[in-house]
mmCIF file of C-alpha atoms in Angstrom:
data_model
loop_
_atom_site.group_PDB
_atom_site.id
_atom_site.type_symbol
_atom_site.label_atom_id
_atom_site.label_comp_id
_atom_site.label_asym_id
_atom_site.label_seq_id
_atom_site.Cartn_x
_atom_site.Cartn_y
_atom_site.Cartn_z
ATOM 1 C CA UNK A 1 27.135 16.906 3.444
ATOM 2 C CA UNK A 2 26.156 19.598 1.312
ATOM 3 C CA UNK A 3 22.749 20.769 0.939
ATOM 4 C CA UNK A 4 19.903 18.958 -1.200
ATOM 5 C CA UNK A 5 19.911 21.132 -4.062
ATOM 6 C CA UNK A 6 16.215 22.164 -5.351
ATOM 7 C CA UNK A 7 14.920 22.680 -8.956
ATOM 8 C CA UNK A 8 11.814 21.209 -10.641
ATOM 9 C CA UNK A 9 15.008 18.921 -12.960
ATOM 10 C CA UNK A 10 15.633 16.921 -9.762
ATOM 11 C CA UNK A 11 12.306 15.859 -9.209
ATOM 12 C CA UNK A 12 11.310 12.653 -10.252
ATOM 13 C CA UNK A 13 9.824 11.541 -12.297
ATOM 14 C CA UNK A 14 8.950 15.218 -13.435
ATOM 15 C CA UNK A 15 6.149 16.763 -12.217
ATOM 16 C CA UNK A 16 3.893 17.314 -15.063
ATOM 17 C CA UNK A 17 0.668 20.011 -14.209
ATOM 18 C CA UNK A 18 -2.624 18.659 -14.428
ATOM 19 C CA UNK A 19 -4.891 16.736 -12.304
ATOM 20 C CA UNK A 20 -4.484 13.802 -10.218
ATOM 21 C CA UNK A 21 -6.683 11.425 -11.161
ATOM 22 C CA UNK A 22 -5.944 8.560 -8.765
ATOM 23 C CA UNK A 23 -6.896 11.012 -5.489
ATOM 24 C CA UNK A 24 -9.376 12.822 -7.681
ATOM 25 C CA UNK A 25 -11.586 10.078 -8.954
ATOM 26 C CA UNK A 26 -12.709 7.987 -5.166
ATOM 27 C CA UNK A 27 -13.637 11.416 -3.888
ATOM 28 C CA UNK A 28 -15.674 12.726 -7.009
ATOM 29 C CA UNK A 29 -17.805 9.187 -6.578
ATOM 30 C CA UNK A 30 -18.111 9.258 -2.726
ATOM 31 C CA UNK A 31 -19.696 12.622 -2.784
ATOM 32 C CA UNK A 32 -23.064 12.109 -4.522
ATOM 33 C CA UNK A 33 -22.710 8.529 -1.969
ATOM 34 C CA UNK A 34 -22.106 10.765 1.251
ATOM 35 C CA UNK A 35 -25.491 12.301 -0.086
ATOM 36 C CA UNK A 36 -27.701 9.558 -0.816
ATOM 37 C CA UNK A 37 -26.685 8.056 2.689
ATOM 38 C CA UNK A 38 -26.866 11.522 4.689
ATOM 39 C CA UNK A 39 -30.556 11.236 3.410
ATOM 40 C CA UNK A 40 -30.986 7.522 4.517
ATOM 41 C CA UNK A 41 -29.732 8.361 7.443
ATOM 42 C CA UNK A 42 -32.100 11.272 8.127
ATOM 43 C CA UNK A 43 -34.955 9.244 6.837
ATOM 44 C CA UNK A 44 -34.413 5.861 8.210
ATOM 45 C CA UNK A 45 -35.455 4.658 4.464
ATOM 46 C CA UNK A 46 -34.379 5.344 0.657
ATOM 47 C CA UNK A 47 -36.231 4.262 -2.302
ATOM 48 C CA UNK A 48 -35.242 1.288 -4.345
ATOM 49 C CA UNK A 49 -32.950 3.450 -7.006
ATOM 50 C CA UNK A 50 -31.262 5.726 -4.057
ATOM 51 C CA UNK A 51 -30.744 2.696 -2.570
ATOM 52 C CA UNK A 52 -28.960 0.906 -5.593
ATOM 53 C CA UNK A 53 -26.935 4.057 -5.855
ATOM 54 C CA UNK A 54 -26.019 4.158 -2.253
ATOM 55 C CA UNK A 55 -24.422 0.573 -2.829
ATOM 56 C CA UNK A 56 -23.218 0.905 -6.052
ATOM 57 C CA UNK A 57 -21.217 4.480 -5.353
ATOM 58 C CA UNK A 58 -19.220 3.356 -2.262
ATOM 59 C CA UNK A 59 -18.397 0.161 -3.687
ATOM 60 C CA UNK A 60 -16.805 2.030 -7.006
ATOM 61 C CA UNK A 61 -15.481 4.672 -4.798
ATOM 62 C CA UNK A 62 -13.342 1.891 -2.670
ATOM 63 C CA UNK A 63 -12.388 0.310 -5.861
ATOM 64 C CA UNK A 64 -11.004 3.788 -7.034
ATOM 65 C CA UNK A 65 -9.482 3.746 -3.572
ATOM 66 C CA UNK A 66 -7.795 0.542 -3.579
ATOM 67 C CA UNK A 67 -6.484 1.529 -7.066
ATOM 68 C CA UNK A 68 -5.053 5.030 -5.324
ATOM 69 C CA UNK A 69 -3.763 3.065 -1.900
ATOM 70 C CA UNK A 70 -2.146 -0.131 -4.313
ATOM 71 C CA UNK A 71 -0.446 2.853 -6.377
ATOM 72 C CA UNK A 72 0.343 5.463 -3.436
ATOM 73 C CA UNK A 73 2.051 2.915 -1.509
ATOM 74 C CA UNK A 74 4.575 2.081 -3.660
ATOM 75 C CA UNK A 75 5.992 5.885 -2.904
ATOM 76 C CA UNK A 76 8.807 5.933 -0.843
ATOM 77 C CA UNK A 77 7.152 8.829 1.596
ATOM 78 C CA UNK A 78 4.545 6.617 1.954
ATOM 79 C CA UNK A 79 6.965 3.824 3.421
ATOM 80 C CA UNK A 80 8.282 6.362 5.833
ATOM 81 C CA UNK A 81 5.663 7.813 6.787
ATOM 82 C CA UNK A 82 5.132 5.038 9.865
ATOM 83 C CA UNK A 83 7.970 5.950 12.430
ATOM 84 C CA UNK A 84 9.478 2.356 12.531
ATOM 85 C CA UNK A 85 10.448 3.185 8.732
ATOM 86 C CA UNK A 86 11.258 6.506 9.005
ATOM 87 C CA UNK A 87 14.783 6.019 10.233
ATOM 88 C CA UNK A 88 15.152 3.594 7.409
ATOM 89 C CA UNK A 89 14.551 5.782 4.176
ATOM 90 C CA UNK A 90 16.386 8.443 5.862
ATOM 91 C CA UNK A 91 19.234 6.306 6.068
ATOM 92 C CA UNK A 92 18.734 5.979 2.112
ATOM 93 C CA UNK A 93 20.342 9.049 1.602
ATOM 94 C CA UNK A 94 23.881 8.579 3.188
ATOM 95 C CA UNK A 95 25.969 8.712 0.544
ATOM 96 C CA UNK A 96 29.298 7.152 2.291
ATOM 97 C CA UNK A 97 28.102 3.506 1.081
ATOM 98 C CA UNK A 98 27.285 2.207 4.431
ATOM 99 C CA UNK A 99 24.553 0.113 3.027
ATOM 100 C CA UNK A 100 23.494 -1.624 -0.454
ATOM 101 C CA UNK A 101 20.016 0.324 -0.357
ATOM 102 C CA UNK A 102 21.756 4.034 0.128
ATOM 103 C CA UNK A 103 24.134 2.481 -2.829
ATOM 104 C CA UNK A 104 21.237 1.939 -5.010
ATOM 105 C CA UNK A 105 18.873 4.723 -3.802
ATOM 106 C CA UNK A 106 21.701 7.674 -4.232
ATOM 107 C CA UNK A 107 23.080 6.291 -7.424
ATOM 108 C CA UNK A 108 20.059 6.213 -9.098
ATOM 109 C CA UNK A 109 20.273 2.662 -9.626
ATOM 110 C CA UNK A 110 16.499 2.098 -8.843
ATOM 111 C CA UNK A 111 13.877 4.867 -9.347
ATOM 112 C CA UNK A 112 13.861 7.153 -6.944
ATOM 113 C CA UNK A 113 10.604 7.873 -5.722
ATOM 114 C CA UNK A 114 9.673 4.277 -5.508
ATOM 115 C CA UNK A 115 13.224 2.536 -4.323
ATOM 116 C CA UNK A 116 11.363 0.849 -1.555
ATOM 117 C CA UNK A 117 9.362 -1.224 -3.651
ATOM 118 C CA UNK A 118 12.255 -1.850 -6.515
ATOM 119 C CA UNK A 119 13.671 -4.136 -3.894
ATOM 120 C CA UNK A 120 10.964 -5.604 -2.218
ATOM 121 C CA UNK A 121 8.878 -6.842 -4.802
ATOM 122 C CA UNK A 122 9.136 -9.161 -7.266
ATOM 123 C CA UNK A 123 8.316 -9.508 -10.834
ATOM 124 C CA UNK A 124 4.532 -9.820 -12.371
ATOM 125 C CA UNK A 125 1.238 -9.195 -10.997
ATOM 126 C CA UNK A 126 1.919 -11.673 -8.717
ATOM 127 C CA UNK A 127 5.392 -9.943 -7.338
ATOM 128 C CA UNK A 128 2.945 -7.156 -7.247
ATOM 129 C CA UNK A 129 -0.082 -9.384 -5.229
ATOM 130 C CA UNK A 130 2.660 -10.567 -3.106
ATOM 131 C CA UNK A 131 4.551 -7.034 -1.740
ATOM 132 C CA UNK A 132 0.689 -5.959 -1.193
ATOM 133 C CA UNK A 133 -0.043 -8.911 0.974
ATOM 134 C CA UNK A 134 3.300 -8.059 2.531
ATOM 135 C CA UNK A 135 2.486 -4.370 3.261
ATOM 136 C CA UNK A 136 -0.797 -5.246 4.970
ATOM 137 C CA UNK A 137 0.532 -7.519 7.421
ATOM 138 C CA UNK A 138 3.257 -5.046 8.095
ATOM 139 C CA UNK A 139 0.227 -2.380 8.481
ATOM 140 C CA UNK A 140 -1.305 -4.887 11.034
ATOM 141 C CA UNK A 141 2.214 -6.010 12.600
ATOM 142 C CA UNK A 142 2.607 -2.196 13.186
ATOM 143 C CA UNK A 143 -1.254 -1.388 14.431
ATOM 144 C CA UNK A 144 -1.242 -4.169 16.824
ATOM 145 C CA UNK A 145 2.503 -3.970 17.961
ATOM 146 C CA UNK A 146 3.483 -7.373 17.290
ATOM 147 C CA UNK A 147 6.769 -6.899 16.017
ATOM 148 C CA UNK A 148 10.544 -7.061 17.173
ATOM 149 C CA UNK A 149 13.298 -4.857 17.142
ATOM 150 C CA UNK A 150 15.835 -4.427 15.045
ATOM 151 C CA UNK A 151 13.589 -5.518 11.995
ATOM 152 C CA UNK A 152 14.442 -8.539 10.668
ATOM 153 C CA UNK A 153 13.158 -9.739 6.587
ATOM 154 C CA UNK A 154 10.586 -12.083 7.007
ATOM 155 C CA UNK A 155 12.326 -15.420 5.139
ATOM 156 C CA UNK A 156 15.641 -14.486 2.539
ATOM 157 C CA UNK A 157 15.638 -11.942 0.669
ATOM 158 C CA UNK A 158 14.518 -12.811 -2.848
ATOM 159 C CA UNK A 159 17.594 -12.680 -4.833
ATOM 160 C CA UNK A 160 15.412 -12.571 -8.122
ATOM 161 C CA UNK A 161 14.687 -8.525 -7.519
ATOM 162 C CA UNK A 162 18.335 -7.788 -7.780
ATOM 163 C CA UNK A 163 19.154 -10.430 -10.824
ATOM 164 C CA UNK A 164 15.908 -8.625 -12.272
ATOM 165 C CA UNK A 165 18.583 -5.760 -13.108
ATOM 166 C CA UNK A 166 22.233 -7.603 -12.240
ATOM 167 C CA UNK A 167 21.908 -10.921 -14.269
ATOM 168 C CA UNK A 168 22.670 -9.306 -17.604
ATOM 169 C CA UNK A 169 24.779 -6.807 -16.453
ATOM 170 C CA UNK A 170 28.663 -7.188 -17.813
ATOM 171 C CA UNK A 171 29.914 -5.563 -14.794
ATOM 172 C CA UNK A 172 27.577 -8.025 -12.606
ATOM 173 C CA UNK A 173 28.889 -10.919 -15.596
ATOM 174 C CA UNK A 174 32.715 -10.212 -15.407
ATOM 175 C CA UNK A 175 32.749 -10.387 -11.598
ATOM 176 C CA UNK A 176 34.989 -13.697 -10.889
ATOM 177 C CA UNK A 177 32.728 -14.684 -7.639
ATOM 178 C CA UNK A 178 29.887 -14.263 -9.853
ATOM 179 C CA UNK A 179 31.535 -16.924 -11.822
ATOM 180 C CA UNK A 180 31.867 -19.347 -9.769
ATOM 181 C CA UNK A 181 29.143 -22.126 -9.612
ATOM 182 C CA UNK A 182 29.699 -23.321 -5.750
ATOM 183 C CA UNK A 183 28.626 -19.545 -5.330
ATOM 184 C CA UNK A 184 25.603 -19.574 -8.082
ATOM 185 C CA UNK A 185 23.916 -22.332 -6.361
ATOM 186 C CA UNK A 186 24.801 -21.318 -2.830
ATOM 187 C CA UNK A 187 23.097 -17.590 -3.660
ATOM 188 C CA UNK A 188 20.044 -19.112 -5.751
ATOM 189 C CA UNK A 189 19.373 -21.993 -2.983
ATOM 190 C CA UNK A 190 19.741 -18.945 -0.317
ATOM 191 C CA UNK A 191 22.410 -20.662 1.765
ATOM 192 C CA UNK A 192 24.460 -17.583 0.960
ATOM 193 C CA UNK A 193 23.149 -13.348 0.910
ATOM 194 C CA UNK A 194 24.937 -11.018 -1.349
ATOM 195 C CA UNK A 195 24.827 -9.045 1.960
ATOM 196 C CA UNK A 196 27.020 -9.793 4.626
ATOM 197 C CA UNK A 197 29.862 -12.053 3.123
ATOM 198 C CA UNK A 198 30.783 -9.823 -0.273
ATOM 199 C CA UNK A 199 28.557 -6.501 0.020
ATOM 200 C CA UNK A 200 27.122 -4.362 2.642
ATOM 201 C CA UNK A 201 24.238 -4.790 4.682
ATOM 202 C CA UNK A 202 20.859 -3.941 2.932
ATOM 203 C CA UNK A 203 19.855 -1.641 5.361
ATOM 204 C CA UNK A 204 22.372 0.217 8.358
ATOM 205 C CA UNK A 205 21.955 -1.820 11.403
ATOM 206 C CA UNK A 206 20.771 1.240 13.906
ATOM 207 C CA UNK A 207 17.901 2.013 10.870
ATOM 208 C CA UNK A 208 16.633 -1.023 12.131
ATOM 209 C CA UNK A 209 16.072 -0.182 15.573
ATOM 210 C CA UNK A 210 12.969 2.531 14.738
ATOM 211 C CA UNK A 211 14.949 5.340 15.436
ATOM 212 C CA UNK A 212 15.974 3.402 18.824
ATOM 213 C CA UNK A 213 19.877 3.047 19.918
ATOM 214 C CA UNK A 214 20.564 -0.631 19.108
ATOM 215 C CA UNK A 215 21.298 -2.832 22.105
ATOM 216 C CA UNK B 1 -30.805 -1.094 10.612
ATOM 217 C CA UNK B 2 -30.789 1.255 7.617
ATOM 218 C CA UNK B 3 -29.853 4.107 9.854
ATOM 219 C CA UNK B 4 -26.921 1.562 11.010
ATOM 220 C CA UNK B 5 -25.747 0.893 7.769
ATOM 221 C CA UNK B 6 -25.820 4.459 6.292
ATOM 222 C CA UNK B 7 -23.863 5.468 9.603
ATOM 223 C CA UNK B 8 -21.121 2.669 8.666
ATOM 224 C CA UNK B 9 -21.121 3.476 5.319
ATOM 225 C CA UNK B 10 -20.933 6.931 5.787
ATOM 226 C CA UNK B 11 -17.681 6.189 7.876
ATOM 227 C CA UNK B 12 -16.060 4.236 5.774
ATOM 228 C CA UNK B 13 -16.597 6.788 2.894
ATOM 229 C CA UNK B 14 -15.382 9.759 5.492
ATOM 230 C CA UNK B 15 -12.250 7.410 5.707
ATOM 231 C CA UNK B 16 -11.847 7.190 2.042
ATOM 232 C CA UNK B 17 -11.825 10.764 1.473
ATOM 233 C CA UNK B 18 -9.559 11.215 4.524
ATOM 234 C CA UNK B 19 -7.156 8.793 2.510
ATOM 235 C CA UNK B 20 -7.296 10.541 -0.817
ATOM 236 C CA UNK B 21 -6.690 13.550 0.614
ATOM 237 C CA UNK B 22 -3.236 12.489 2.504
ATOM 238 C CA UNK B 23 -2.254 9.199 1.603
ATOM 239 C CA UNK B 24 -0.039 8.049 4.399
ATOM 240 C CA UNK B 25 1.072 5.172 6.986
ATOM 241 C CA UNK B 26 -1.972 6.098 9.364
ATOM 242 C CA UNK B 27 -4.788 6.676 6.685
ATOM 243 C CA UNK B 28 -4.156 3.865 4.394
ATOM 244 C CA UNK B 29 -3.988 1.698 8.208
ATOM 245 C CA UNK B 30 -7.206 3.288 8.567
ATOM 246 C CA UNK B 31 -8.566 2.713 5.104
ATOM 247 C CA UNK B 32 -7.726 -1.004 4.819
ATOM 248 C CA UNK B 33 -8.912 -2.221 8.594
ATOM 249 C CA UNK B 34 -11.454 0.231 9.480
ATOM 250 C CA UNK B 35 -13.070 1.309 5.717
ATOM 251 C CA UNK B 36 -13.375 -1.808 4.083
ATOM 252 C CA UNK B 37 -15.044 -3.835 7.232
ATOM 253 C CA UNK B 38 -17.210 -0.598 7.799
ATOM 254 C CA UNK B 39 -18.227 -0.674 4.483
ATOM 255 C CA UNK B 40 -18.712 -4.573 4.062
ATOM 256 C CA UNK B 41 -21.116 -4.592 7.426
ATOM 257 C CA UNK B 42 -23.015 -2.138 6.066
ATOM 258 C CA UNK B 43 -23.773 -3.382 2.725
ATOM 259 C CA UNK B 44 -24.233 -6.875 4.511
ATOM 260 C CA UNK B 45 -27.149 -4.716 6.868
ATOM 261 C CA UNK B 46 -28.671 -3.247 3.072
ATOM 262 C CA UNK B 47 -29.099 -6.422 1.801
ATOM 263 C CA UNK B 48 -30.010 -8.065 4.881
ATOM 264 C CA UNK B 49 -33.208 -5.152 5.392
ATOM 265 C CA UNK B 50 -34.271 -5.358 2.118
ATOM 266 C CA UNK B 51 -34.048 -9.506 1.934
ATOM 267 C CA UNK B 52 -36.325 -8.996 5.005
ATOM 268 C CA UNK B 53 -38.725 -6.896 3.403
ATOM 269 C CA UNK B 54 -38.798 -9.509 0.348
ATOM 270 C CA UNK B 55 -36.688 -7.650 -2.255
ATOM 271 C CA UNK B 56 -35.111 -10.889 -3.592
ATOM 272 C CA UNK B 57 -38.397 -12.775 -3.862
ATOM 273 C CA UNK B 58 -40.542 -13.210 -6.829
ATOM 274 C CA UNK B 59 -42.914 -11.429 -7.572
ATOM 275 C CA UNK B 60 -42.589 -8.944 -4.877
ATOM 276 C CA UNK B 61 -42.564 -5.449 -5.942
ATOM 277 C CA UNK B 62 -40.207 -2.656 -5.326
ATOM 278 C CA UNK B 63 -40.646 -1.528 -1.883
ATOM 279 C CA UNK B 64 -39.508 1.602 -0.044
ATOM 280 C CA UNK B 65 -36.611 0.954 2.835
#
């Protein structure tokens, strides 16, 4: 393989200079908090208004938070930066087509920086709400240790991310198999994957072993 | 209890700046199951002191905490 080339026109998207906002904002509005409640602490006691503001500034600084952690964790470092992921998004760069997601993530066929979450969430707020609710109990799966090797999807894969981009497609269209409507309802009733039977496996089987040999 | 509750909140803030700073697998973990209930029990102490003291009756007067 030859080396990742570097230059500022294969970031993406482009990194434009100025200030980041999202990490900025929580701690500019926990500082004057971490104040009022250093002297609380100190003091055993705050007046009425230091009090307000010592409620009132951590509660807006975990709402800038959640907005930062909700829009952070869509980033595909962020996915693998917990080692039973890690062996997955490096295996997103392997360019001999082993697997749909390398397919996608090395043909540009989903953004990038946030491939991880192209795929596994769906459409709306409430695609959003849903991958969210997802990514906590994966947080707690993976704090606790309650989970099983190799990974498996929780439920099938909902086929509506990929006809998100696929279903008008004319290469997706012109596809006889596509065509056909024993398939149609066999893929939109999940009784059939594209995976397995007509494309390769989402994700290379010994990715899903946390960097484990499969056994 | 104030004491308490500063200490929490103070926690829960040190974890939010923690996450800001490197957002990650461990820190948002962190943020989400440590932060938020740290910072939840300690407003839940606040308003529980200052119900004591009779904030959130009428005609009761601001009082220092």
């Amino acid at each position: 393989m030859s080396p990742t080339p570097v230059g500022s026109l294969f970031i993406s998207p482009p990194v434009a200079p100025g200030v980041d906002w999202t990490h900025l904002l929580p701690i500019l509005v926990a500082i004057p908090g971490v104040a009022i409640l250093v002297w609380g602490l100190v003091r055993g006691r705050l007046p009425p208004a230091a009090g307000v503001a010592g409620l009132v500034l951590p509660i807006a600084a975990y709402g800038f938070g959640m907005l930062m952690v909700m829009e952070g964790s869509k980033d595909v470092r962020f996915c693998g930066s917990c080692h039973l992921m890690t062996p997955i998004v490096a295996s997103l760069r392997a360019t001999d087509g082993s697997s749909l997601a390398a397919i996608h993530f090395t043909r540009g066929l989903v953004p990038t920086n946030e491939a991880c979450y192209a795929c596994h969430s769906g459409y709306g707020i409430w695609g959003t709400f849903e991958a969210k609710k997802a990514g906590a109990m994966h947080m707690l799966h993976n704090l606790t240790g309650h989970y099983a090797l190799p990974l498996e999807l929780n439920g099938p894969f909902d086929i509506a991310s990929c006809l998100g981009c696929h279903a008008g497609a004319a290469s997706f269209r012109d596809v006889e198999a596509h065509q056909d409507p024993d398939v149609q309802q066999a893929l939109l009733s999940h009784t059939m994957a594209c995976t397995g039977a007509c494309h390769p496996a989402a994700h290379p089987e010994e990715a899903l072993t946390g960097g484990r040999a499969p056994s | 209890m104030i004491r308490v509750a500063c200490l929490l909140a103070l926690i829960a803030l040190a974890i939010l700046i923690m996450t800001a700073l490197h957002l990650d697998g461990a820190t948002a973990t962190m943020f989400s199951f440590i932060g938020i209930p740290a910072l939840a029990v300690a407003l839940g102490l606040y308003v529980i002191k200052r119900w004591q003291l009779g904030a959130f009756r009428r005609g009761s007067g601001p009082s220092t905490t």
